[in-house]
Amino acid sequence: MNALEQAEKRVRDAEADVEAKRQVFAAARARSSAITPGGLDDVDHGVLSGTTRKFSHRANTRRMNAYDAEARAAGALDVAEKALEAAHRGVELAHQNAPIEYTREQLEAATHVRTWRGWERIVRVNRASVKVFREAGMDDLVKVDKILEVR
């Protein structure tokens, strides 16, 4: 599996995770709304502040636990959406860094190669590697299968 296929798999997995987290959040939101007297759409702020006609410790605990579960679900959904955005950026990066096919003749005629470091000037082409200019007196060998593009 190459880097692009791995990145696309990460996107598919992240999309499935986001969808699952959305369902969990919707269920938690529905439970919070159902447990709140009057629902959360037309909120009676007296209910949410704890001022009720009849105090019930158990009912307040259930309500607060439902609100906490909704907040945790919202946080998990936010993390999953950020992971999906990162996976999409990974696909874009994999497309940018994808190797462009070339022939041996094109490599021998080229003056520059693109590697993971960027574009580098060719000093000499060997059978299995290319010697590239690093700085005066210090050349570096790059294996042919690590070359992304030639010019």
XYZ file of C-alpha atoms in Angstrom:
151
model
C 0.000 0.000 0.000
C 1.574 3.290 -1.065
C 1.371 6.610 0.764
C -1.615 7.860 -1.243
C -3.639 4.705 -0.561
C -2.781 4.936 3.143
C -3.886 8.579 3.242
C -7.155 7.765 1.475
C -7.777 4.918 3.940
C -7.215 7.360 6.820
C -9.842 9.670 5.274
C -12.364 6.825 4.970
C -11.739 5.755 8.560
C -12.004 9.349 9.804
C -15.279 9.877 7.902
C -16.747 6.737 9.483
C -15.556 7.917 12.908
C -17.122 11.365 12.414
C -20.422 9.810 11.380
C -20.433 7.552 14.460
C -19.608 10.516 16.726
C -22.432 12.554 15.131
C -24.887 9.795 15.946
C -23.626 9.606 19.540
C -23.895 13.401 19.852
C -27.438 13.411 18.412
C -28.494 10.736 20.906
C -26.901 12.643 23.806
C -28.547 15.875 22.653
C -31.927 14.164 22.438
C -31.466 12.707 25.946
C -30.480 16.135 27.338
C -33.506 17.717 25.726
C -35.826 14.948 26.922
C -34.618 15.094 30.527
C -34.949 18.906 30.723
C -38.450 20.088 31.680
C -39.727 21.964 28.649
C -36.852 20.710 26.498
C -33.734 22.569 25.451
C -35.324 24.375 22.507
C -37.411 26.748 24.611
C -35.127 26.800 27.620
C -36.493 27.875 30.984
C -33.308 29.231 32.537
C -34.770 28.754 35.995
C -34.739 25.009 35.385
C -31.144 25.001 34.217
C -29.975 27.153 37.115
C -31.354 24.662 39.621
C -34.301 26.770 40.758
C -37.269 24.452 40.496
C -40.601 24.212 42.301
C -39.649 20.975 43.976
C -36.032 20.015 44.597
C -35.091 16.471 43.617
C -31.473 15.551 44.089
C -31.805 12.429 41.918
C -33.503 14.316 39.058
C -30.877 17.060 39.181
C -28.092 14.459 39.122
C -29.677 12.710 36.116
C -30.060 16.029 34.322
C -26.471 17.096 35.022
C -25.149 13.688 33.937
C -27.088 14.035 30.667
C -25.616 17.506 30.100
C -22.117 16.195 30.868
C -22.585 13.295 28.434
C -23.679 15.751 25.748
C -20.623 17.928 26.391
C -18.308 14.891 26.187
C -19.981 13.792 22.939
C -19.596 17.294 21.505
C -15.893 17.300 22.427
C -15.348 13.870 20.869
C -17.145 15.020 17.703
C -14.928 18.102 17.514
C -11.773 15.973 17.855
C -13.028 13.571 15.158
C -13.801 16.447 12.761
C -10.301 17.855 13.278
C -8.847 14.406 12.595
C -10.880 14.281 9.363
C -9.491 17.668 8.296
C -5.971 16.427 9.030
C -6.625 13.287 6.975
C -7.780 15.432 4.036
C -4.604 17.508 4.321
C -2.630 14.246 4.333
C -4.245 13.228 1.026
C -3.364 16.607 -0.486
C 0.221 16.228 0.709
C 0.413 12.689 -0.662
C -0.772 13.993 -4.051
C 1.905 16.701 -3.981
C 4.656 14.262 -3.034
C 3.561 11.477 -5.361
C 6.389 10.334 -7.633
C 6.103 11.190 -11.324
C 7.151 8.314 -13.530
C 10.285 8.708 -15.628
C 12.518 6.541 -17.763
C 16.192 5.769 -17.341
C 16.985 7.932 -20.402
C 15.141 10.885 -18.858
C 17.105 10.421 -15.637
C 20.438 10.343 -17.479
C 19.524 13.476 -19.460
C 18.209 15.369 -16.422
C 20.112 18.075 -14.583
C 17.954 18.120 -11.421
C 15.962 15.615 -9.361
C 13.236 16.158 -6.770
C 13.596 14.198 -3.536
C 11.966 14.520 -0.138
C 14.352 17.442 0.487
C 13.314 19.330 -2.660
C 15.033 19.927 -5.979
C 18.723 19.001 -6.116
C 21.360 19.296 -8.850
C 22.665 16.027 -10.305
C 26.423 15.453 -10.189
C 26.475 11.885 -11.531
C 23.965 9.136 -12.369
C 24.907 5.616 -11.249
C 23.086 2.333 -11.828
C 21.167 2.301 -8.513
C 21.710 5.823 -7.201
C 22.240 9.442 -8.160
C 24.936 11.654 -6.685
C 23.497 15.104 -5.944
C 25.265 18.324 -4.997
C 24.904 19.158 -1.297
C 27.588 21.814 -0.776
C 31.118 22.391 -2.004
C 33.057 19.146 -1.634
C 30.131 17.267 -0.068
C 27.889 15.336 -2.447
C 25.116 13.003 -1.368
C 23.842 9.719 -2.812
C 20.103 9.313 -3.413
C 18.685 5.928 -4.342
C 16.830 5.858 -7.653
C 13.602 4.620 -6.030
C 13.604 7.666 -3.703
C 13.551 10.144 -6.609
C 10.135 11.776 -7.053
C 10.676 13.714 -10.297
C 13.391 14.551 -12.814
C 14.083 17.656 -14.921
